[in-house]
Amino acid sequence: MDDKRWMKRAIDLARNGIGTTSPNPLVGAVLVDDEGNVVGEGWHHKAGEPHAEVNALAQAGEKARGTTAYVTLEPCSHYGRTGPCCEALIAAGVKKVVIAIGDPNPKVAGNGIRRLQEEGIEVNVGVLAKEAAEVNEVFLHWITTNRPFVALKYAMTLDGKIATGTGDSKWITGEEARAHAHYLRSIYDAILVGKGTVLADNPSLTCRFVEGKNPIRIILDAKLEIPISAKVISDGEAKTIIVAGKDVLPERLAERKCLDNVEVLQVDTTDGNVDLDELLITLSERKITSILVEGGGAVHGNFFDAGFVDRVYAFIAPRLIGGKKSLSPIGGIGCLKIADGIQLDRVETMVLGSDFLITGCMAKG
């Protein structure tokens, strides 16, 4: 039987989950009989709903007995919102399970594989592992590092500028690129900007150009200087977390704590900058698994220098603005040598009207 062929089909099913915002992996499952016929397939739609294996078994019914199951992630072995998938596979009479990658979640971590083997089911692990891991980059990062997956997104001109010297940036890219940027917002749990972006542009930070769930809005405002009339605080379109220092004025803190759908999260600060390590760990504990950072060069530079960037989305417009005071997408300390710069891995490009999108993950090691 062509294991790679059927695992690719399972991976394609897993991709259907991209666009959901939950701390759950994207999993696809395919059931194939001895004649090479697909008798059931499924993917995990939403947290709390049946997992991919259960959906595939439901579609197959009695035809599941004696089949080979192709699953992109190790079947769970614990009771959470749903029952363990390995028990469902055993009960259905599946004879073999091919798994792309093991689940690093401590609640699973090999237990699903062992349980299947205990029942005499043949298990094969590692088929198209790299491809399955790429689909699950957010979940795997979150579960293994205890920090959200962080992506930088910016739009720049052909000469590498995100705004003129006066701060004007509307609009660098065209409508197609801006719509895709809003799509990106819809597939991340949260969007993060600094106070400067809010004070300069008064943005909504929603995905209003496309259908989808608005992300949680995270604003870095160490001294609570953003007025409560700002859209991100007053429009009620999504929850907003204002990240402040621990020494803010009590009256400002009290005023914002009374606002609906607004939370003030206090963390340590150094030289006016919030402690990103503390912030990311705290957000991870709240099951915020992914963050799209759309700040200016200073915020981007802080994340870059701290080593907390996992992916970059760079929208590039065929436009030149020049100027010594024009703003660049990534500030901070940066690298002193070209050789020390971080190379993007798994680079993809996309044409959006007259603009281009280049995206890739930060190369590890």
Short mmCIF file of C-alpha atoms in Angstrom, two decimals:
data_model
loop_
_atom_site.label_atom_id
_atom_site.label_comp_id
_atom_site.label_asym_id
_atom_site.label_seq_id
_atom_site.Cartn_x
_atom_site.Cartn_y
_atom_site.Cartn_z
CA MET A 1 0.00 0.00 0.00
CA ASP A 2 1.29 3.48 -0.87
CA ASP A 3 1.79 4.95 2.62
CA LYS A 4 3.07 8.31 1.38
CA ARG A 5 0.11 8.76 -0.96
CA TRP A 6 -2.46 8.23 1.78
CA MET A 7 -0.55 10.22 4.36
CA LYS A 8 -0.41 13.14 1.96
CA ARG A 9 -4.20 12.92 1.71
CA ALA A 10 -4.43 12.99 5.51
CA ILE A 11 -2.12 16.03 5.64
CA ASP A 12 -4.27 17.82 3.07
CA LEU A 13 -7.28 17.15 5.30
CA ALA A 14 -5.40 18.54 8.30
CA ARG A 15 -4.88 21.79 6.41
CA ASN A 16 -8.64 22.30 6.56
CA GLY A 17 -8.16 23.27 10.20
CA ILE A 18 -6.03 26.30 9.35
CA GLY A 19 -8.17 29.30 10.18
CA THR A 20 -9.44 27.96 13.48
CA THR A 21 -8.17 29.61 16.65
CA SER A 22 -7.74 26.94 19.29
CA PRO A 23 -4.79 25.37 21.12
CA ASN A 24 -5.34 22.10 19.29
CA PRO A 25 -3.22 20.43 16.60
CA LEU A 26 -4.39 20.22 13.01
CA VAL A 27 -5.00 16.54 12.39
CA GLY A 28 -6.26 14.59 9.39
CA ALA A 29 -7.15 10.89 9.21
CA VAL A 30 -7.82 8.51 6.31
CA LEU A 31 -9.04 4.89 6.50
CA VAL A 32 -8.02 2.64 3.59
CA ASP A 33 -9.09 -0.98 3.00
CA ASP A 34 -6.92 -3.77 1.55
CA GLU A 35 -8.09 -2.96 -1.99
CA GLY A 36 -6.89 0.62 -1.70
CA ASN A 37 -10.31 2.16 -1.27
CA VAL A 38 -10.86 5.11 1.08
CA VAL A 39 -13.74 4.11 3.35
CA GLY A 40 -13.55 7.05 5.73
CA GLU A 41 -11.74 10.31 6.27
CA GLY A 42 -11.97 13.29 8.57
CA TRP A 43 -10.23 16.16 10.30
CA HIS A 44 -10.53 17.95 13.62
CA HIS A 45 -12.92 20.85 13.13
CA LYS A 46 -12.96 22.59 16.51
CA ALA A 47 -11.88 22.25 20.14
CA GLY A 48 -14.29 20.03 22.03
CA GLU A 49 -15.61 18.36 18.89
CA PRO A 50 -14.70 14.82 17.69
CA HIS A 51 -11.10 14.34 16.62
CA ALA A 52 -10.03 13.44 13.08
CA GLU A 53 -9.91 9.70 13.75
CA VAL A 54 -13.42 9.66 15.21
CA ASN A 55 -14.80 11.58 12.23
CA ALA A 56 -13.15 9.14 9.82
CA LEU A 57 -14.47 6.12 11.76
CA ALA A 58 -17.98 7.57 11.80
CA GLN A 59 -17.91 7.94 8.03
CA ALA A 60 -16.59 4.40 7.53
CA GLY A 61 -18.95 2.61 9.93
CA GLU A 62 -18.52 -1.19 9.76
CA LYS A 63 -16.16 -0.80 6.81
CA ALA A 64 -13.46 0.42 9.24
CA ARG A 65 -12.75 -3.15 10.40
CA GLY A 66 -9.49 -4.46 8.97
CA THR A 67 -8.43 -1.12 7.47
CA THR A 68 -5.22 0.85 7.71
CA ALA A 69 -5.57 4.25 9.38
CA TYR A 70 -3.34 7.12 8.25
CA VAL A 71 -3.12 9.83 10.91
CA THR A 72 -0.98 12.97 10.83
CA LEU A 73 -0.45 13.00 14.61
CA GLU A 74 -0.25 10.24 17.22
CA PRO A 75 -3.78 9.32 18.36
CA CYS A 76 -4.55 10.64 21.84
CA SER A 77 -4.72 8.24 24.75
CA HIS A 78 -6.27 10.43 27.45
CA TYR A 79 -9.72 11.72 28.33
CA GLY A 80 -10.19 15.43 27.73
CA ARG A 81 -13.24 17.03 26.16
CA THR A 82 -13.47 13.89 24.03
CA GLY A 83 -12.53 10.23 24.55
CA PRO A 84 -9.16 8.75 23.56
CA CYS A 85 -8.83 8.17 19.81
CA CYS A 86 -6.60 5.12 20.21
CA GLU A 87 -9.47 3.33 22.01
CA ALA A 88 -11.85 4.26 19.19
CA LEU A 89 -9.44 2.79 16.62
CA ILE A 90 -9.09 -0.39 18.68
CA ALA A 91 -12.85 -0.78 19.10
CA ALA A 92 -13.40 -0.29 15.35
CA GLY A 93 -11.06 -3.18 14.49
CA VAL A 94 -8.43 -1.19 12.61
CA LYS A 95 -5.50 -3.53 11.89
CA LYS A 96 -2.72 -1.01 11.21
CA VAL A 97 -2.05 2.65 12.06
CA VAL A 98 0.43 4.78 10.11
CA ILE A 99 1.39 7.96 11.98
CA ALA A 100 3.30 10.94 10.59
CA ILE A 101 4.60 12.34 13.91
CA GLY A 102 4.38 11.53 17.60
CA ASP A 103 2.52 13.93 19.85
CA PRO A 104 4.90 15.87 22.17
CA ASN A 105 2.00 16.74 24.46
CA PRO A 106 2.97 15.18 27.84
CA LYS A 107 -0.57 13.80 28.11
CA VAL A 108 0.12 11.66 25.02
CA ALA A 109 3.88 11.43 24.25
CA GLY A 110 4.01 7.83 23.04
CA ASN A 111 1.17 6.50 25.17
CA GLY A 112 -1.18 6.33 22.17
CA ILE A 113 1.35 4.31 20.18
CA ARG A 114 1.97 1.91 23.07
CA ARG A 115 -1.73 1.38 23.65
CA LEU A 116 -2.29 0.44 20.00
CA GLN A 117 0.65 -1.97 20.06
CA GLU A 118 -0.66 -3.59 23.24
CA GLU A 119 -3.74 -4.62 21.29
CA GLY A 120 -1.65 -6.17 18.52
CA ILE A 121 -2.16 -3.32 16.05
CA GLU A 122 0.78 -2.70 13.74
CA VAL A 123 2.09 0.85 14.07
CA ASN A 124 4.39 2.70 11.67
CA VAL A 125 5.64 6.16 12.67
CA GLY A 126 7.47 8.78 10.59
CA VAL A 127 5.78 8.77 7.19
CA LEU A 128 5.92 12.35 5.78
CA ALA A 129 6.89 13.58 9.25
CA LYS A 130 8.42 16.82 7.99
CA GLU A 131 5.32 17.76 6.00
CA ALA A 132 2.99 16.98 8.92
CA ALA A 133 5.16 19.02 11.30
CA GLU A 134 5.00 22.02 8.97
CA VAL A 135 1.21 21.97 9.03
CA ASN A 136 1.35 21.86 12.83
CA GLU A 137 4.08 24.47 13.31
CA VAL A 138 1.98 26.54 15.73
CA PHE A 139 0.85 23.68 17.98
CA LEU A 140 4.24 21.97 18.06
CA HIS A 141 6.00 25.22 18.95
CA TRP A 142 3.50 26.07 21.68
CA ILE A 143 3.46 22.64 23.31
CA THR A 144 7.26 22.26 23.32
CA THR A 145 8.36 25.81 24.28
CA ASN A 146 5.46 27.03 26.46
CA ARG A 147 5.40 30.19 24.35
CA PRO A 148 3.08 31.29 21.55
CA PHE A 149 4.22 31.04 17.95
CA VAL A 150 5.17 34.61 16.95
CA ALA A 151 4.97 35.98 13.41
CA LEU A 152 6.03 39.44 12.27
CA LYS A 153 3.89 41.01 9.57
CA TYR A 154 4.69 44.26 7.77
CA ALA A 155 4.19 46.01 4.45
CA MET A 156 7.15 47.82 2.94
CA THR A 157 8.20 49.62 -0.20
CA LEU A 158 10.74 48.28 -2.64
CA ASP A 159 13.40 50.35 -0.86
CA GLY A 160 12.55 48.74 2.47
CA LYS A 161 10.43 51.42 4.14
CA ILE A 162 7.20 51.00 6.15
CA ALA A 163 6.43 54.72 6.44
CA THR A 164 7.71 58.11 5.36
CA GLY A 165 9.66 60.36 7.67
CA THR A 166 6.36 61.95 8.75
CA GLY A 167 4.94 58.56 9.72
CA ASP A 168 2.54 58.28 6.77
CA SER A 169 1.96 54.65 5.73
CA LYS A 170 -1.50 54.56 4.09
CA TRP A 171 -1.45 52.73 1.90
CA ILE A 172 1.80 51.05 0.90
CA THR A 173 0.12 47.97 -0.58
CA GLY A 174 -3.07 47.52 -2.59
CA GLU A 175 -6.43 46.04 -1.67
CA GLU A 176 -5.55 42.40 -2.43
CA ALA A 177 -2.53 42.48 -0.15
CA ARG A 178 -4.49 44.21 2.62
CA ALA A 179 -7.26 41.61 2.37
CA HIS A 180 -4.70 38.83 2.71
CA ALA A 181 -3.24 40.57 5.74
CA HIS A 182 -6.69 40.52 7.30
CA TYR A 183 -6.96 36.82 6.51
CA LEU A 184 -3.73 36.31 8.46
CA ARG A 185 -5.29 38.11 11.41
CA SER A 186 -8.20 35.66 11.30
CA ILE A 187 -5.95 32.58 11.65
CA TYR A 188 -3.89 33.85 14.58
CA ASP A 189 -5.14 33.84 18.16
CA ALA A 190 -3.94 37.37 18.82
CA ILE A 191 -2.59 40.47 17.13
CA LEU A 192 0.01 42.63 18.90
CA VAL A 193 1.09 46.23 18.39
CA GLY A 194 2.85 48.89 20.41
CA LYS A 195 1.27 52.06 21.77
CA GLY A 196 2.89 54.09 18.97
CA THR A 197 0.81 52.33 16.31
CA VAL A 198 -2.40 53.00 18.24
CA LEU A 199 -1.55 56.65 18.91
CA ALA A 200 -0.54 57.28 15.29
CA ASP A 201 -3.22 55.33 13.39
CA ASN A 202 -6.03 54.52 15.84
CA PRO A 203 -6.51 51.11 14.15
CA SER A 204 -9.27 48.60 14.83
CA LEU A 205 -6.96 45.56 14.43
CA THR A 206 -9.84 43.37 13.23
CA CYS A 207 -10.21 41.14 10.17
CA ARG A 208 -13.09 43.20 8.76
CA PHE A 209 -12.00 42.75 5.11
CA VAL A 210 -12.55 38.97 5.27
CA GLU A 211 -14.80 36.49 7.02
CA GLY A 212 -13.33 35.12 10.22
CA LYS A 213 -12.97 35.54 13.94
CA ASN A 214 -11.30 38.72 15.12
CA PRO A 215 -8.07 38.05 17.04
CA ILE A 216 -7.51 39.11 20.63
CA ARG A 217 -5.87 42.53 20.51
CA ILE A 218 -2.70 42.95 22.57
CA ILE A 219 -1.35 46.48 23.07
CA LEU A 220 2.06 47.18 24.60
CA ASP A 221 1.47 50.31 26.68
CA ALA A 222 3.92 50.28 29.59
CA LYS A 223 2.63 53.53 31.14
CA LEU A 224 -1.04 53.26 30.07
CA GLU A 225 -0.84 56.30 27.80
CA ILE A 226 -3.35 55.19 25.16
CA PRO A 227 -6.65 57.09 25.62
CA ILE A 228 -9.70 55.01 26.46
CA SER A 229 -11.38 56.51 23.40
CA ALA A 230 -9.03 54.52 21.10
CA LYS A 231 -10.88 52.03 18.88
CA VAL A 232 -9.07 49.02 20.31
CA ILE A 233 -10.43 49.94 23.73
CA SER A 234 -13.83 51.39 22.93
CA ASP A 235 -15.26 49.63 19.86
CA GLY A 236 -16.08 46.30 21.54
CA GLU A 237 -15.20 44.36 18.37
CA ALA A 238 -12.83 41.99 20.18
CA LYS A 239 -11.18 41.47 23.53
CA THR A 240 -8.22 43.76 24.20
CA ILE A 241 -5.30 43.03 26.54
CA ILE A 242 -3.29 46.10 27.48
CA VAL A 243 0.20 45.15 28.62
CA ALA A 244 1.48 47.61 31.21
CA GLY A 245 4.32 47.89 33.65
CA LYS A 246 3.94 47.21 37.36
CA ASP A 247 4.55 50.84 38.35
CA VAL A 248 1.75 52.57 36.41
CA LEU A 249 -0.30 55.36 37.94
CA PRO A 250 -3.07 53.81 40.10
CA GLU A 251 -5.79 56.08 38.68
CA ARG A 252 -4.97 55.04 35.10
CA LEU A 253 -5.00 51.37 36.07
CA ALA A 254 -8.33 51.69 37.91
CA GLU A 255 -9.92 53.51 34.97
CA ARG A 256 -9.02 50.78 32.49
CA LYS A 257 -9.90 47.89 34.77
CA CYS A 258 -13.50 49.10 34.74
CA LEU A 259 -13.81 48.84 30.94
CA ASP A 260 -15.80 46.06 29.28
CA ASN A 261 -13.87 43.50 27.22
CA VAL A 262 -10.57 45.08 28.29
CA GLU A 263 -7.94 43.53 30.53
CA VAL A 264 -4.78 45.09 31.90
CA LEU A 265 -1.89 42.65 32.20
CA GLN A 266 1.04 43.94 34.24
CA VAL A 267 4.56 42.63 33.63
CA ASP A 268 8.09 43.75 34.42
CA THR A 269 9.63 46.47 32.28
CA THR A 270 13.17 47.57 31.44
CA ASP A 271 13.84 51.04 30.01
CA GLY A 272 10.16 51.36 29.17
CA ASN A 273 9.98 48.04 27.32
CA VAL A 274 7.89 45.15 28.64
CA ASP A 275 9.57 41.87 29.47
CA LEU A 276 8.70 39.82 26.38
CA ASP A 277 9.73 36.52 27.96
CA GLU A 278 7.36 37.04 30.90
CA LEU A 279 4.63 38.26 28.58
CA LEU A 280 4.81 35.30 26.20
CA ILE A 281 4.82 32.74 29.00
CA THR A 282 1.80 34.41 30.60
CA LEU A 283 -0.10 34.49 27.31
CA SER A 284 0.78 30.83 26.67
CA GLU A 285 -0.70 29.87 30.03
CA ARG A 286 -3.95 31.43 28.79
CA LYS A 287 -3.83 29.14 25.75
CA ILE A 288 -2.93 31.92 23.33
CA THR A 289 -0.91 29.78 20.95
CA SER A 290 -0.10 32.23 18.16
CA ILE A 291 0.51 35.97 17.85
CA LEU A 292 0.71 38.14 14.74
CA VAL A 293 2.90 41.14 15.54
CA GLU A 294 2.03 44.22 13.46
CA GLY A 295 3.99 46.80 15.37
CA GLY A 296 6.42 49.35 14.07
CA GLY A 297 10.15 48.90 13.72
CA ALA A 298 10.83 49.32 17.45
CA VAL A 299 8.42 46.57 18.52
CA HIS A 300 9.60 44.28 15.73
CA GLY A 301 13.20 44.94 16.71
CA ASN A 302 12.53 44.02 20.33
CA PHE A 303 11.04 40.67 19.31
CA PHE A 304 13.83 40.05 16.80
CA ASP A 305 16.63 40.88 19.24
CA ALA A 306 15.04 38.69 21.92
CA GLY A 307 14.91 35.73 19.53
CA PHE A 308 11.13 35.40 19.73
CA VAL A 309 10.29 35.54 16.01
CA ASP A 310 9.20 32.28 14.40
CA ARG A 311 7.81 33.41 11.04
CA VAL A 312 7.85 36.55 8.90
CA TYR A 313 5.22 37.85 6.47
CA ALA A 314 6.75 40.62 4.36
CA PHE A 315 4.41 42.37 1.91
CA ILE A 316 6.43 44.25 -0.69
CA ALA A 317 4.99 46.99 -2.91
CA PRO A 318 6.63 48.15 -6.18
CA ARG A 319 6.91 51.66 -4.77
CA LEU A 320 9.88 53.84 -3.75
CA ILE A 321 9.78 56.66 -1.20
CA GLY A 322 13.42 57.24 -0.21
CA GLY A 323 14.34 59.65 2.57
CA LYS A 324 16.82 59.40 5.42
CA LYS A 325 14.07 59.59 8.03
CA SER A 326 11.77 57.02 6.43
CA LEU A 327 11.06 54.12 8.75
CA SER A 328 12.32 50.54 8.41
CA PRO A 329 10.39 47.39 9.36
CA ILE A 330 12.82 46.05 11.98
CA GLY A 331 14.74 48.26 14.38
CA GLY A 332 16.49 47.30 17.58
CA ILE A 333 20.12 46.30 17.91
CA GLY A 334 20.14 44.06 14.87
CA CYS A 335 23.16 42.20 13.51
CA LEU A 336 26.64 43.64 13.02
CA LYS A 337 27.53 41.19 10.24
CA ILE A 338 25.54 39.86 7.31
CA ALA A 339 26.70 36.36 8.27
CA ASP A 340 24.97 36.77 11.63
CA GLY A 341 21.61 37.51 10.06
CA ILE A 342 18.86 34.91 10.28
CA GLN A 343 18.03 33.11 7.06
CA LEU A 344 14.39 32.32 6.39
CA ASP A 345 13.55 28.67 5.81
CA ARG A 346 10.64 27.15 3.83
CA VAL A 347 10.26 30.39 1.88
CA GLU A 348 7.07 30.92 -0.11
CA THR A 349 6.06 33.77 -2.39
CA MET A 350 2.67 34.99 -3.50
CA VAL A 351 1.55 37.64 -6.01
CA LEU A 352 -1.27 39.83 -4.69
CA GLY A 353 -2.29 42.33 -7.34
CA SER A 354 0.82 44.41 -8.00
CA ASP A 355 2.34 43.46 -4.64
CA PHE A 356 4.30 40.47 -3.42
CA LEU A 357 4.24 38.47 -0.20
CA ILE A 358 7.38 36.67 0.98
CA THR A 359 6.95 34.42 4.00
CA GLY A 360 9.13 31.91 5.74
CA CYS A 361 10.11 30.52 9.13
CA MET A 362 13.21 31.51 10.99
CA ALA A 363 15.83 28.85 10.34
CA LYS A 364 16.69 26.89 13.47
CA GLY A 365 20.22 25.90 14.30
#
